[in-house]
Amino acid sequence: MAIPPIRERAPWAELDTEGKQRRLLEAAEQVFAREGLAAPVPAIAAEAGAGVGSVYRQFGSKDEIVAALAVQRLSWFAREAEAALQEPDAGAALEALLRAVVERDSVDPVLSGALQAAFERPDVAPVRAEARSACESLLARAAGQGSFRAGLTSDDLRLLLLGTRAAESAAPGTGMRLLELALAGLRVASG
């Protein structure tokens, strides 16, 4: 078996503020994946190759780290929803987006947990609003094309995704199954 190469990374002191924050968030993802969201800040610092004080100079608390991870996830969703709006078949684009979310949640439950833990924080609100707006636009387009029921909201999809996360947590692989069952009920029957 080959030994994986050691990843070269710049010394902490050579990083600018953005580089330090990026490294800390990457480290937090790794630590949270191993130890859960209850992992201590010193573990994140060690993973990043930084001191605990350095972590607190970049993020005032562990909750701020979790919120920053939630912002990353919501920003990803907003970008994906905006891209889906450019697709000619809004219903198919919506389904593809939801499948991508469930797939990502199934392999990356840490970020899903971070999103849930930080969802109502004021510093997450702007990107949450952006994601909601893009989602609402996609839902309206899908309903307007007649592929999905009218009246669906981003809150409805959030409930659905909470359900898929719970299903996935209970039994791996069931989140996607639940999504497919829900999509069958949300589509407008043709013919």
Coordinates of C-alpha atoms in Angstrom, one line a residue:
M1 CA 0.0 0.0 0.0
A2 CA 1.3 3.4 -1.0
I3 CA 1.7 6.1 1.7
P4 CA -0.2 9.2 0.7
P5 CA 1.9 12.2 0.1
I6 CA 2.1 14.7 2.9
R7 CA 0.2 17.8 1.9
E8 CA 2.4 20.8 1.9
R9 CA 0.9 23.9 3.4
A10 CA 2.2 27.3 4.2
P11 CA 3.2 28.1 7.7
W12 CA 0.4 29.7 9.8
A13 CA 2.3 32.9 10.2
E14 CA 2.6 33.3 6.4
L15 CA -1.2 33.2 5.8
D16 CA -3.3 36.3 5.3
T17 CA -6.6 36.7 7.2
E18 CA -8.6 35.0 4.5
G19 CA -6.1 32.1 4.3
K20 CA -6.2 31.6 8.1
Q21 CA -10.0 31.6 8.1
R22 CA -10.1 29.1 5.2
R23 CA -7.6 26.8 6.9
L24 CA -9.6 26.9 10.1
L25 CA -12.8 26.1 8.4
E26 CA -11.2 23.2 6.6
A27 CA -9.8 22.0 9.8
A28 CA -13.1 22.4 11.6
E29 CA -14.8 20.3 8.9
Q30 CA -12.2 17.6 9.4
V31 CA -12.5 17.7 13.2
F32 CA -16.3 17.8 13.2
A33 CA -16.4 14.9 10.8
R34 CA -14.4 12.8 13.2
E35 CA -15.7 14.1 16.6
G36 CA -19.0 15.8 15.9
L37 CA -20.0 19.5 16.4
A38 CA -19.2 19.1 20.1
A39 CA -15.5 18.9 19.3
P40 CA -13.4 21.4 21.2
V41 CA -11.6 24.4 19.7
P42 CA -8.2 23.1 20.6
A43 CA -8.8 20.1 18.3
I44 CA -9.6 22.5 15.5
A45 CA -6.5 24.6 16.2
A46 CA -4.3 21.5 16.2
E47 CA -5.8 20.3 12.9
A48 CA -5.1 23.7 11.4
G49 CA -1.5 23.9 12.7
A50 CA -2.4 27.0 14.8
G51 CA -2.7 27.9 18.4
V52 CA -6.0 28.2 20.2
G53 CA -5.5 32.0 20.5
S54 CA -5.1 32.2 16.7
V55 CA -8.4 30.5 16.3
Y56 CA -10.1 33.0 18.6
R57 CA -8.5 35.9 16.7
Q58 CA -10.2 34.7 13.5
F59 CA -13.5 33.5 15.0
G60 CA -14.8 34.8 18.4
S61 CA -16.2 31.5 19.4
K62 CA -16.8 28.0 18.2
D63 CA -20.4 29.0 17.3
E64 CA -18.9 31.5 14.9
I65 CA -17.0 28.7 13.2
V66 CA -20.2 26.7 12.9
A67 CA -22.0 29.7 11.5
A68 CA -19.3 30.2 8.9
L69 CA -19.6 26.6 7.8
A70 CA -23.4 27.2 7.6
V71 CA -22.8 30.3 5.4
Q72 CA -20.6 28.2 3.1
R73 CA -23.3 25.6 2.7
L74 CA -26.1 28.1 2.1
S75 CA -23.9 30.0 -0.4
W76 CA -23.4 26.7 -2.2
F77 CA -27.1 26.1 -2.3
A78 CA -27.9 29.7 -3.5
R79 CA -25.3 29.3 -6.3
E80 CA -26.7 26.0 -7.3
A81 CA -30.3 27.3 -7.2
E82 CA -29.3 30.3 -9.3
A83 CA -27.7 28.0 -11.9
A84 CA -30.8 25.8 -11.9
L85 CA -32.9 28.9 -12.8
Q86 CA -30.9 29.0 -16.1
E87 CA -32.0 25.5 -17.1
P88 CA -34.8 25.3 -19.6
D89 CA -36.7 22.6 -17.6
A90 CA -37.2 24.1 -14.1
G91 CA -38.8 21.0 -12.7
A92 CA -35.9 18.8 -13.7
A93 CA -33.4 21.4 -12.4
L94 CA -35.3 21.5 -9.1
E95 CA -35.2 17.8 -8.8
A96 CA -31.4 17.7 -9.7
L97 CA -30.8 20.4 -7.0
L98 CA -32.6 18.5 -4.3
R99 CA -30.8 15.3 -5.2
A100 CA -27.5 17.1 -5.0
V101 CA -28.4 18.4 -1.6
V102 CA -29.5 15.0 -0.3
E103 CA -26.4 13.4 -1.8
R104 CA -24.1 16.0 -0.2
D105 CA -25.9 15.6 3.1
S106 CA -25.4 11.9 3.1
V107 CA -21.6 12.1 2.6
D108 CA -21.2 15.3 4.7
P109 CA -23.5 15.2 7.7
V110 CA -21.2 17.7 9.5
L111 CA -22.1 20.6 7.3
S112 CA -25.8 19.6 7.5
G113 CA -25.5 19.7 11.3
A114 CA -23.7 23.1 11.1
L115 CA -26.5 24.5 9.0
Q116 CA -29.1 23.4 11.5
A117 CA -27.2 24.6 14.5
A118 CA -26.6 28.1 13.0
F119 CA -29.7 28.5 10.8
E120 CA -31.4 31.2 12.9
R121 CA -28.2 33.2 13.7
P122 CA -28.3 36.9 12.6
D123 CA -25.0 36.6 10.8
V124 CA -26.3 33.8 8.7
A125 CA -29.5 35.7 7.8
P126 CA -28.2 37.5 4.6
V127 CA -27.1 34.3 2.9
R128 CA -30.2 32.4 4.2
A129 CA -32.3 35.1 2.5
E130 CA -30.3 34.8 -0.7
A131 CA -30.8 31.0 -0.7
R132 CA -34.5 31.3 0.0
S133 CA -35.0 33.9 -2.8
A134 CA -33.3 31.7 -5.3
C135 CA -35.3 28.6 -4.1
E136 CA -38.6 30.5 -4.3
S137 CA -37.8 31.7 -7.8
L138 CA -37.0 28.1 -8.9
L139 CA -40.2 26.8 -7.3
A140 CA -42.3 29.4 -9.0
R141 CA -40.7 28.6 -12.4
A142 CA -41.3 24.9 -11.9
A143 CA -44.9 25.5 -10.9
G144 CA -45.4 27.9 -13.8
Q145 CA -44.1 25.2 -16.2
G146 CA -46.6 22.8 -14.7
S147 CA -44.1 20.3 -13.4
F148 CA -44.6 20.9 -9.7
R149 CA -47.5 21.8 -7.5
A150 CA -48.2 25.4 -7.2
G151 CA -47.9 26.9 -3.7
L152 CA -44.8 25.0 -2.7
T153 CA -42.4 27.2 -0.6
S154 CA -38.8 27.1 0.4
D155 CA -40.0 26.3 3.9
D156 CA -41.7 23.2 2.5
L157 CA -38.4 22.1 0.9
R158 CA -36.6 22.8 4.1
L159 CA -39.0 20.5 6.0
L160 CA -38.5 17.9 3.3
L161 CA -34.7 18.2 3.6
L162 CA -34.9 18.0 7.4
G163 CA -36.8 14.7 6.9
T164 CA -34.2 13.3 4.5
R165 CA -31.4 14.2 6.9
A166 CA -33.3 12.4 9.7
A167 CA -33.9 9.4 7.5
E168 CA -30.3 9.3 6.5
S169 CA -29.2 9.5 10.1
A170 CA -31.4 6.6 11.0
A171 CA -30.4 4.4 8.1
P172 CA -27.8 5.3 5.5
G173 CA -29.3 5.5 2.0
T174 CA -32.8 6.2 3.1
G175 CA -32.6 10.0 2.7
M176 CA -32.6 9.6 -1.1
R177 CA -35.4 7.1 -1.0
L178 CA -37.5 9.6 1.1
L179 CA -36.7 12.3 -1.4
E180 CA -37.8 10.2 -4.3
L181 CA -41.1 9.4 -2.6
A182 CA -41.7 13.1 -1.8
L183 CA -40.9 14.2 -5.3
A184 CA -43.4 11.7 -6.7
G185 CA -46.1 13.4 -4.5
L186 CA -45.0 17.0 -5.4
R187 CA -44.9 16.6 -9.2
V188 CA -48.0 17.5 -11.2
A189 CA -49.4 14.4 -12.7
S190 CA -49.3 14.5 -16.5
G191 CA -52.1 13.3 -18.8

